[in-house]
Each structure stands twice: as structure tokens, then as C-alpha cells.
């Protein structure tokens, strides 16, 4: 009896197209990990997985924000600049007041990012500026401001307090802080987007913006909110970034937004809004982290790395489409008209 | 306290270039169904959007429960207990049925802020049960058929315990049987003390349901009658402004040689073994229940999708149609079911819409000649009596019936032999319906072969020469209109056996 | 029923005529010249207007087809990488012994092939958005450029090749002349031909066009092909101006180009805008940064100014539209 | 009016660095500005926001339009500035490079911060010293945009041919693109793939700091060392904690300062950029123009400066 139930559950898991994307991605990750493992035995060691997760954590945190933005049919190109700016300002603060508590730095960066996100959010929701334009404009403005506040200087490791650097190198229950922060954010985000009203309204706004307007969802506020959250996460990531690499520069994370978008889309978040799951997002971010970690490990020529990364992304999305089509085909055969 | 729960006085609303409502009056009591009728573009939808706060009126007042009410947005109207089911389904395809029903007023735990899923799912199932449909409320809205989505919309209105419920053409996408369900639901609502405002183009709906009926014409208020005070003819006259003597102006057309023949065409998962023939001057109706696969067949004939097996002959020669362009070049035209999505570029001027199907005719060496376009738009527009000021009017400023005529005009630019009309009268008012049938008759007379998809029995029986009935992707009957009856058609559309009844050919 | 005729002429409306985005751009354009000439004594001379365009026109070639892409409601972020790949292949082929004219043809062929590959993917896998397709090909094309040339530069082109980027004909830079010709051709293509009409239609409603018998796939392919081809032009002129090339040239061009198209009033949701806007935007941004460069403003301040210009101008446009709507509430 | 403005101002000398926001560049510009201003002239300091040749071309064109007296470029590309540089020289502007060279056809001379051969050989010697004569070493480079990286690596390989280094094994050259995240990932991969690795040479400021960071994070001080070319401010931490016993760099302020005197010497036509000419460079003393390896000429600042635990604290706040 129980067995049968299990079986039917498994069957529905595999046959339903709803879960299909995530499963496909999961198997793709398993496959690619095995291939890499065969080439370099150190890949699947605990310490390398730890490294891989640490390096992937910042990207994953940003992907959370990007997912919300994409869900509402928006896009945010400014996050690379926000990372640099918030990282620079919090590093400058720490170098001026070394006794500052690390949590204050985290808060500072988050608030700075939140402010930038708020500007974009207002532009998009109140003034109907297209997200791509608002964020493109802010990308330039914020990047410029980063150079201006730093006066072209860098903030280096010796100018940062140990507490500040510990944000990224310290551990909590034996796990690196960055991983802990990322996991906490994912759990909170999962709860938020799937189980709270506001979370569901984010999906609703992206799923049918016109309906949202007439059915009384505070559409403008929701849209503003996703940019604010994206900004806050980018601000937080900025502090983490600077603490992680123990150096704040004006050109930190140039072009990083495209990596984040690629990872998010790889995770099955649709650019046309309304659909995508947290599990897919996590897998997309992990796949991206694996690529970044593994290519140097298996001694792929550095000049091949970019091409391979692109080919893997393309293959993943195309294979996904092909298999989906196959699924639809068998569904049609089963319909038996 | 007035006797009305909702009263509107002197409401006026302007859109750029159009006055959609002009000094309109309306009222509704609790426990009554009040129907609003009128031609396409008479302002009915605009009127209810004013009640629900989507639009604000330029003049006039709204009195709710005896007190003047200010409704600035949809939240205001929801708070007052007004719920609406809009003409175009306004659901969220990516959310579950439960969420669609309760969006905006979900129950949640005040401490954890978690939505009370269990309770909501149960309540949703209960509401759906009340509506006598029992699908899982956890499924994605987008995976449901339009009819089921409509039911969810009703459940949504029920969920708020609204005192005023507005339904804008809820039956347009429903079959007779489903409409019957809806009548029952509506009557229940009324008996439970709700005021129902019901908009429909179907006379049957009105006579079956309404206690009173109000007619709008050309943005103006005409009159309000009790149901027993008014006859069918009087109502039509009030709506259209003139008498209509012949609803199905069928002409006696001489049916000539065969123009199109399909032999055993099939498409995996959609239809199988479809064979029929069409003659010049003939109107061939395709009928059946919603989802029977009629649209799929039409789209395969027109090259939007491909059939896997079978043969199609045009004028006796076998043809392959891989793209709509080839269909048009060979002489097959198609009026799609989804006017807004597939038929028109809504943001475009009339003349551009009309010339779109045959741009090369309006160009020389690929260079567009706008003067030709405008002239042709003017000619066709006048011929089809499209109500528009200039050829620069945007398609989205026209009413449904006129939009339909624009698509017909578009087809007439091409040199066609066969015209396929998919639900050409759906959501179209009586006057425009007659106009469309008139056009069909004229086209038949001119020698076009016409395929008309329709779910309305009277019009199928009224205008066609022969009837193809489809059921679950197969042809279940081919009937001669003159020799058949409504019962026989319904039997073929619903019947259990897959045997083909045929007394034509 | 009364006889009615639909009129074919539209009454002239000063509102429709003056409330056009392009007018605002023209005003900004003039304003920029006024500001620049008051700022720097070196600005106001004939050389500025004839020579300066050379320094910013290279990207402008992509602005033309990108306008088409965005009118379709798509986006193409792979153009910068296409420029890099075609330029690198041209240089390597030339240094491997291919005569320069053939190398130029090869450059255009490669870039066109890159564009076409994007197009084929878009047409074949309609489920995928143009953004995700071009994000992947962006990485792939740039990646191949690195594979081919690693971290080397390649150049040593014949003397005459630099004529493309630096030379003059009758006092006008070759680049300006070629761009003017291209812009004119694209203008005709978009605003006068059936192809342009289909393009606008598809941007507004892809389905309505498909059901009207427009060969939508073909239009998408042609647009992709043109995008590739023009990226090839950019590669030629850019390489000619630098005399050598590397895998990392034209980095970030895609966003700059998209910004100009949008500044030009083309809506990224498709179907709205004219090509004259983006062309004006090219010159606005070009002259603005040139003028500010003459007073040696720092690069970061320039970044801020251009970003702010983008935001402010688009916001102004939107506020203006809202005001107009308010008058006749909708 | 352009003419009048020209005469009103004195000589104007421009310095174009690779990109903004680079403290190393800021210091070079500072040195250049000091050098020009102490001679009573005006210095124009420019840099694009991204380190590309395209952007530098634009800036140089703007400088030509302003009719400056000289332009000194820290080139983002060895060859790509040739056409615009020739235009500048045709307009009578003295054109030369500093730090990262232009090709001989586009420069009158080059201010070289240090001899490439010397850098390459010195770094190998340092690694030899750190691994006690035997062990695995790796190089972490940027995929250099400027020309000098590869030249140094070539000289390193040349030096390794000496039999003295028979026990030293160069296991890999990795590339970190001068990006923080990538350089860190590459270093981690090096350490994982070659557990016996003892020394990383990173002739790039971003790379060396990233390697220092990874070694410190993993507490590998004493087992793996890093050396190379780094900014004292960035490396202070790692020199103190032992991850990097010592490393090298020249003084960027002096590079800029020397470039300033080269600029004025060229514009006063005291020198033409030919080998053998000499001029005096303020507080730095006399310099002679010599033949560079690439058929052009150059001016050598001097040997690279060694930073170690004893002197790092006085330099870390300078640049
Ligand atoms: N947003 C709008 N902008 C401009 N004109 C509009 C707008 N909405 C409606 N109209 C115009 O207002 C008039 C009334 O439209 P409305 O939708 O209320 O008609 P209706 O009676 O509901 O017609 P139908 O039976 O076709 O649904 C029409 O002329 C229509 O073109
Ligand atoms: N068993 C089924 N399962 C899932 N989808 C189905 C099934 N049967 C039909 N459909 C889908 O339902 C839709 C309705 O089919 P189609 O539009 O061809 O029918 P129709 O008779 O034209 O109905 P309508 O009157 O709504 O146009 C099609 O998209 C078809 O794929
Ligand atoms: Mg309506
Ligand atoms: Mg249908």
C-alpha cells in the first residue's frame, strides 16, 4: 500500500512538467560533476565543495534579488555598481573607524544598496521608466560615484579591521559565514515568496500586470519593493565582497550583473515574468558556481574557459527546451484522439 | 434609505476622441438581477469599470446604500462589497486556483504572516463545489480551460460575500450546458440577497435571468424596463435604433463546383481523420462543443500549424500549406477566433491593419504606397459600414463588432477562394451580427467558399448550407442544414458513439 | 442607415506634431552645442563637426540594427562579442596570408554568421527569450575570440586599411560618409518598405502578424543578419582606427548601444519609436562626451552625467505623457 | 578665440593613464602633476573609465584638439594607439609613453619603470630563495592588456633555463584577468591541483593580493609563499603575516615625475628622443636615453624596489 503510494508519487514527480525543469537541471549538475570528478579527483572533496560554496554564495544572494525583479518582468543592471559603491563606502568607513562592529558595516552596506534600489524602484513604479533604462542609468551614476567617493584610491587589507574581514572568513558552527548568510537568505526568501501575501503578489504582478491593476493589488508598491530588496541584497553583497577579497576598488564587479542574470535564467526564472521557483534558482546558482570552480581545476586553458561557460549555458537551456518538447509530444500521444 | 443598494446618476466619461458614456442613469436593488444590454461599444464595460473604480467618471455621482460614495480605485469598491467578473478574464495564469480566488484578501497567520494554505484550499474547494465543479484548487490557473477559468472568476466574486456582483459577458465563452450552470448560480446569489448586474449579448440570458433590463446605445442611456414589459423585438429596436426583420439574412445562393476538399487529415493529439468538401457559394458550418478541435482544424488548413497526415485539395489540385502566407497566396483566408490577440494589431491605425495581410499589393518594389492603403481602407470600411471617423483610428478604439469588420476587410484585400471564419459573432451585438451574416451572404454570392465555426445553434441552422459536427477531435456528423434539427446536432456533438451520421454527400 | 464615409486625411494637430520625442532630442542636441562652446574655446570650429564623429561613430553602426531588434521587442547583448570575434578572425587571417580585401570580406562574413546563428536559435527555440540566447552567445563569441588570439594583439594591417577609420573623402571622414549612407538605407528600410511595416507589426503583435501571413521567422532572421553585418562594420572601423585588435575590444558596447536606442525614444516593449531618435542620440552622447572631454572632465563625472541624462530625459518623457493623460483622464 | 586662449596659457602637458580608480595610476598622475607644476606649467590628467585602447584614442583626440604641448600615455595597447599618436605628432605634439609602452612608431621615447629582463630574472631569483632552491612554483598572471606582463614571463622562463634552477619546476601559468574573484578562484585551483606547490609568482597587483589573501585564509603561511609585483598598501597585510616574505615594485610617483621632466625636455626640444641624449629630471638627477629592446628608445627609472617587513609600514600609506 505504502509502496504503491510512493510509486505514484514518484511517477507524478517525474511526469509533471511543473517539476521538470528543476529535475533536468539537477541531473545536468550531477552529470557535469561526475565528468569533472573523473578529470580531477579533488573536485568532490569536502574542502573543495566548501570553497565552491563560499565563492558561489555572493552570486546566489544576488540571484535571489534578481529573481524577484525578473518575476515582475523587470531587470536590474545596476547591481555591479551597487556592489562596488556599498563595498567602497563601508570599507572607507571601516578604515576611518576601525572599531566599528562588523554588523554595523553589514547594515551600512545594506542600507546604501537599499537607497539605490529605492531610487530605481521609484523611477520604475512612479515614473514608469523602463527598468532596463532606469537601472542602466543608475549603473553609470553609481559607478561614477564610487570613483568620486574613493578619489581613485583603493581600500586595502591592512586598512580593514580583523572583525570586518571575519565577516567573510569567520565560521558559524564550523560553516563559513558566507555560506551561512546565503542559506539563511534562501530559507527566508523561500518562505517569503511562497508563503506570504506579499511574496505571492510579486508573482501575481508579473503574471498579469493588468489584472493586478484592477484587482486591487498595490502594484506600484510591489514593483518598488522588488528593486528595494534587490538593492539591499546588492548592498549586502557589496560588503561581503569587500570583506571576502579584503580590498575595495572602484572597478569591483564590473559586468557582474550579467553573470547574475545568466545564473538566474539558467535556474528557470523566466524573463517574461511570473514564473520560476526558488529550487530552480538555487540549482542555477550552484551550476554557475561549479563552472567557475571546476574549469581551473581540470586545467582548462584560461582562454577556453569563457567559451566553455557559454556553451554550457546554451546547451543547458536548449536541452531543456528539447526535452520539454518531447514531454509535450508524449502527452499528445497519450491524449489519443 | 433608498430602495436601491447602488445608484448612478448622470455619469459621463470621455476617452481621448470618444465619449464612452453620456449622462447615464442606473440603479439596482438587492435580490434582483439587472441586465445591461447594448451594441458593441455602447459603453457597458466602461460603465462597470466606473462602478468598480478602474476608471473615475468625469461627471455624475454614485450612491451606495443611500449615501454618496467616492470610488477612486478598485480597493474602494471591494471594501464597499462590489465584486466584478470582467469581460476579459483577469486571472493570474502562474498562480494556483486558490490564490486566484483569494488574491487581495488571503487569510494569514498574523504572527508568522504565513498564508493559511490548508484553510484556503479547503474553502476554495468548497466554493468550486458550490459551483458544481470539482477540480483541484491547487492546480495552476493557466492550465485550465477558459470555461473553468470563468468559473474560478465567479468563485472569486463569491469568496468576498459581495453585495453587488457584476458579470460582464460571462457566458461568451461558455457552452449551453455551462451557461445553464451559471444561471443556477446567479439565481442562488440573487436569492441570497445579492444584487447582480449582468451584461450579455445573448437574448436568452436576458430573458432567462433578468428582472429588469437597461439599454445603452451610443454611450447614452435609453431606458429601463421590467422583464415582462418588453418583447424581443422592442429590445432589439432599443439597442440598435431600428427594426431588424431578418436575423439570418440567408440568400439563395447557387452552389457551384467544389473548391476545397480535405481527405483524412490528422494532427497528433488534436484531431483525426477529418474529411469534408467545400463548394463555391457554400457556407459550411463547423460546430461542436468548445474544445472539440474546430479551431485546430482551421489553423491547420491555414498553415498556422501542420497536419501530420492526409491530403488537402484546392480546385482539385493537391496543395501543401506550410505557412499562412502560402494559404493566402493560394486563396485561403482565416478570421481567427481571438480577435485581440491574433486578428488585429490593436495599437495600429485602421488602414495599416487592413493592408497587413497583403502588403505586396500595396507596395511597388517593396516600397509601401500609403495612399493606396488609405484608399482601400476607406473603400472597404465604407462597404462594410465600419463605424470610424478616419482611417487613422486605432483598432483598440473600435468596438468589438467593428473590430471584427476590420478583420473581414483585411481578408477582402486578398484574392481569396476560401474564407474561414472562426466564431465570427462571438461577443458581437445583434446589429453587428446581422451585418456580419449579410457580408457572409454577399461573399457566398460572389463565389467564395465559406467555412464558419460557431457554437450557436440558431445561427448555425440559420445561415449555413451544410453542417459539420465535431466531437473530441473527430467528425461525428455531416448534416444538410435543411434536413436537420437542433436535436440531431446536439446528439452528434454530445453523443457517445463515434459513428459518423451523415446525410449530406 | 445614413451614408457615411471614413475620411482618409487626418486633421493637423499641433500637439501631435510638437509632442514628439525627437523634438526634445533636437533641443538637447542644440543645447549641448551651446553649453560645449561656452565651456571650451576649442569646441566651436568646423573640425569639431567634421572630425569628431569619427571617434564615436564606430558603435553607431550597431545602433541602426539594434533599433530594429528593440522594435521587435527583442534585445541583443552579443553584439560587442561579435565585433571582437570578427575583428580577431580578420586580423589572424590577414596575418596568416589572406589578402586584406578578402580578410575584410571574411570579417563581415563571420559577423553576419554570428548574427545569423542568434537568429536561427531564436527561430528554432521560440521558447527561449532573445535575452538568454544572446547572453549565452555573447559569452561564446567572446570566448572564441580568446581561444583564437589568447592574450595577444594582432595587427600590422596594410597602410590603406587605416583609411577607413581615419581617412577623408572631399573633406569628410570616410566613416561619417559610410554611416550617413547606412543610416539612410536603414531609414528607408524601416519607414518606407513592407519589411519595415512587418517589423513594426511584429513588435506590436507577433501573433497578429503571423495570422496575417507575415513570414515572421524570415523577418527575425533578416534582422539578426543585419545586426551581425553591422557589427562587422563596427569591427572594421574600430580595427582600422586602432590598427590592431585584441579579444577584449568592444567590451560593453552592447549596453552603450542599447542605451542610445532607448534614449532615442524606442520602447523596449517593441513596436514604438523611429530610427531618427537613436541616430540623434548617438550624436548627442558623442558630442556631449567630446565637449566635456575638451574641458578635461574626469571619466567618472562623465559617467554620472551620461547616466543622469538617460534617467532624466526618459523620466521627463514619462511625466509629460502622464500630464497629458491627466487632462483627459483614462 | 582658440588662438587667444592658447597664448594666454603657458605650456600644457597631458598624462593619460590606463583607467580611473587605480591608486597606482593616481600616484603616477600625482608625480606627473608635481613634476610639471614645479616647473611652472599646467598638467592635464586624464584616464578613461575602462582600460581600453578605444577610450584612450578618444581622449588623445580631445587633447589634440586642445593643442597641448605633449602627451604621455600609459598605453592600454602597444599598437592600437599608433594612428592617433601619429596624428598628434603631425600636429606638433610631443608624444611618448610611460610605464606601459607604445610601439616605437608612435612614441618619441618611453619612460620605463624598470628593465623587463631585470624584473623577470629578479622574480625567479626571489622564488628560488623562498623555496630554498627546490620545489614547485606557479605563475599567476593577468591576461594582460598591456604588453609588459608577457615580456616579464618570457624573461622568467629564460632565467629558469639556468642549470641552477634544475630542481625548480614551473607547473602552470594561470590567468586571473586582474579580477578579484577570478584571481582568487585560480589561486585556489592552483593550491588544490598542486598540493606540493611552494611559491606563486604574481607579476600583477591584483593577482598578488588575491594569492596573498588565499594563502592567509587557508593559514598556509610558511608552506606556500607568494611574491611578485604588488602595491605596498595592498600587500602590507600579507607581508606582515608571512604569506609574502617580500615583493617588488618601483615608485609610481617617480615614474610620473620622470615623465613630467621628459615631457618638458621634449617640448623645449632639449631632447628629441634619440638614444644617447641626456637631460636632468629635477630631484631624480640626470637621465640618459638608451635603446630599448623594441628598436625604440627608452629612459630607465632604475631597479625595482624591494618591499619587506622592514620597510613596508613606511610605504603602505604612500601608495
Ligand atoms: N481605454 C480606452 N481608451 C479609449 N477608448 C476606449 C477605452 N475603453 C473603451 N473605449 C471606447 O469607449 C467606448 C465604449 O466601450 P465599452 O468597452 O464600454 O463598450 P461595450 O459596451 O462594453 O462593448 P462590447 O459589447 O464590445 O464589450 C467604445 O467606443 C470604446 O472604443
Ligand atoms: N484532452 C485535452 N487535454 C488538454 N487540452 C485539450 C484537450 N482537448 C483539447 N484541448 C485543447 O483545448 C483547446 C481547444 O481546442 P480548439 O480550440 O481546437 O477547439 P474548438 O472546438 O475550436 O473550441 P473553441 O470553441 O474554444 O474554439 C485546444 O488548444 C486543444 O489543444
Ligand atoms: Mg464590453
Ligand atoms: Mg475555437
PDB file of C-alpha atoms and ligand atoms in Angstrom, chain A residues 331-332 335-337, chain B residues 143 145-146 173 175 267 269-271 286-299 334 337 422-423 426 453-455 470 472-473, ligand 2:
ATOM      1  CA  UNK A 331       1.378  13.925 -23.697  1.00  0.00           C
ATOM      2  CA  UNK A 332      -0.217  14.376 -27.115  1.00  0.00           C
ATOM      3  CA  UNK A 335      -4.343  12.000 -25.399  1.00  0.00           C
ATOM      4  CA  UNK A 336      -5.248   9.530 -28.111  1.00  0.00           C
ATOM      5  CA  UNK A 337      -7.744  11.412 -30.199  1.00  0.00           C
TER       6      UNK A 337
ATOM      7  CA  UNK B 143      -3.569  25.009 -17.155  1.00  0.00           C
ATOM      8  CA  UNK B 145      -9.703  25.821 -19.962  1.00  0.00           C
ATOM      9  CA  UNK B 146     -11.310  29.204 -20.443  1.00  0.00           C
ATOM     10  CA  UNK B 173     -17.005  31.552 -23.591  1.00  0.00           C
ATOM     11  CA  UNK B 175     -21.428  26.229 -23.786  1.00  0.00           C
ATOM     12  CA  UNK B 267      -2.814  16.069 -36.251  1.00  0.00           C
ATOM     13  CA  UNK B 269      -3.303  14.889 -30.163  1.00  0.00           C
ATOM     14  CA  UNK B 270      -5.644  17.427 -31.721  1.00  0.00           C
ATOM     15  CA  UNK B 271      -7.803  15.935 -34.467  1.00  0.00           C
ATOM     16  CA  UNK B 286     -18.340  23.646 -38.134  1.00  0.00           C
ATOM     17  CA  UNK B 287     -19.980  23.147 -34.800  1.00  0.00           C
ATOM     18  CA  UNK B 288     -19.451  21.181 -31.639  1.00  0.00           C
ATOM     19  CA  UNK B 289     -18.624  21.812 -28.039  1.00  0.00           C
ATOM     20  CA  UNK B 290     -15.893  24.174 -27.010  1.00  0.00           C
ATOM     21  CA  UNK B 291     -12.623  22.273 -27.251  1.00  0.00           C
ATOM     22  CA  UNK B 292     -13.869  19.877 -29.896  1.00  0.00           C
ATOM     23  CA  UNK B 293     -10.902  20.834 -32.058  1.00  0.00           C
ATOM     24  CA  UNK B 294     -12.545  23.075 -34.616  1.00  0.00           C
ATOM     25  CA  UNK B 295     -10.036  25.856 -34.249  1.00  0.00           C
ATOM     26  CA  UNK B 296      -7.203  23.383 -34.598  1.00  0.00           C
ATOM     27  CA  UNK B 297      -8.586  22.132 -37.909  1.00  0.00           C
ATOM     28  CA  UNK B 298      -8.981  25.660 -39.218  1.00  0.00           C
ATOM     29  CA  UNK B 299      -5.468  26.573 -38.191  1.00  0.00           C
ATOM     30  CA  UNK B 334      -8.773  32.950 -41.973  1.00  0.00           C
ATOM     31  CA  UNK B 337     -11.089  33.287 -33.013  1.00  0.00           C
ATOM     32  CA  UNK B 422     -13.740  31.155 -36.572  1.00  0.00           C
ATOM     33  CA  UNK B 423     -16.505  32.230 -34.181  1.00  0.00           C
ATOM     34  CA  UNK B 426     -18.600  35.808 -30.520  1.00  0.00           C
ATOM     35  CA  UNK B 453     -17.083  27.903 -36.933  1.00  0.00           C
ATOM     36  CA  UNK B 454     -19.842  28.548 -34.435  1.00  0.00           C
ATOM     37  CA  UNK B 455     -21.220  27.158 -31.201  1.00  0.00           C
ATOM     38  CA  UNK B 470     -17.066  17.744 -34.375  1.00  0.00           C
ATOM     39  CA  UNK B 472     -13.337  15.207 -29.406  1.00  0.00           C
ATOM     40  CA  UNK B 473     -11.188  15.848 -32.425  1.00  0.00           C
TER      41      UNK B 473
HETATM   42  N1  LIG E   2      -7.973  16.448 -23.772  1.00  0.00           N
HETATM   43  C1  LIG E   2      -7.395  17.610 -23.841  1.00  0.00           C
HETATM   44  N2  LIG E   2      -6.423  17.930 -22.959  1.00  0.00           N
HETATM   45  C2  LIG E   2      -5.794  19.110 -22.990  1.00  0.00           C
HETATM   46  N3  LIG E   2      -6.086  20.070 -23.900  1.00  0.00           N
HETATM   47  C3  LIG E   2      -7.034  19.804 -24.815  1.00  0.00           C
HETATM   48  C4  LIG E   2      -7.735  18.594 -24.838  1.00  0.00           C
HETATM   49  N4  LIG E   2      -8.626  18.654 -25.856  1.00  0.00           N
HETATM   50  C5  LIG E   2      -8.495  19.827 -26.425  1.00  0.00           C
HETATM   51  N5  LIG E   2      -7.529  20.528 -25.811  1.00  0.00           N
HETATM   52  C6  LIG E   2      -7.096  21.870 -26.120  1.00  0.00           C
HETATM   53  O1  LIG E   2      -8.171  22.738 -25.957  1.00  0.00           O
HETATM   54  C7  LIG E   2      -8.135  23.758 -26.941  1.00  0.00           C
HETATM   55  C8  LIG E   2      -9.458  23.797 -27.627  1.00  0.00           C
HETATM   56  O2  LIG E   2      -9.363  23.260 -28.863  1.00  0.00           O
HETATM   57  P1  LIG E   2      -9.904  24.064 -30.112  1.00  0.00           P
HETATM   58  O3  LIG E   2      -9.715  25.498 -29.856  1.00  0.00           O
HETATM   59  O4  LIG E   2      -9.349  23.483 -31.333  1.00  0.00           O
HETATM   60  O5  LIG E   2     -11.440  23.685 -30.007  1.00  0.00           O
HETATM   61  P2  LIG E   2     -12.648  24.459 -30.589  1.00  0.00           P
HETATM   62  O6  LIG E   2     -13.671  23.448 -30.916  1.00  0.00           O
HETATM   63  O7  LIG E   2     -12.241  25.376 -31.626  1.00  0.00           O
HETATM   64  O8  LIG E   2     -13.098  25.220 -29.317  1.00  0.00           O
HETATM   65  P3  LIG E   2     -13.392  26.761 -29.204  1.00  0.00           P
HETATM   66  O9  LIG E   2     -14.830  26.872 -29.423  1.00  0.00           O
HETATM   67  O10 LIG E   2     -12.968  27.099 -27.826  1.00  0.00           O
HETATM   68  O11 LIG E   2     -12.584  27.422 -30.211  1.00  0.00           O
HETATM   69  C9  LIG E   2      -7.003  23.382 -27.872  1.00  0.00           C
HETATM   70  O12 LIG E   2      -5.916  24.222 -27.587  1.00  0.00           O
HETATM   71  C10 LIG E   2      -6.681  21.954 -27.547  1.00  0.00           C
HETATM   72  O13 LIG E   2      -5.333  21.703 -27.672  1.00  0.00           O
END
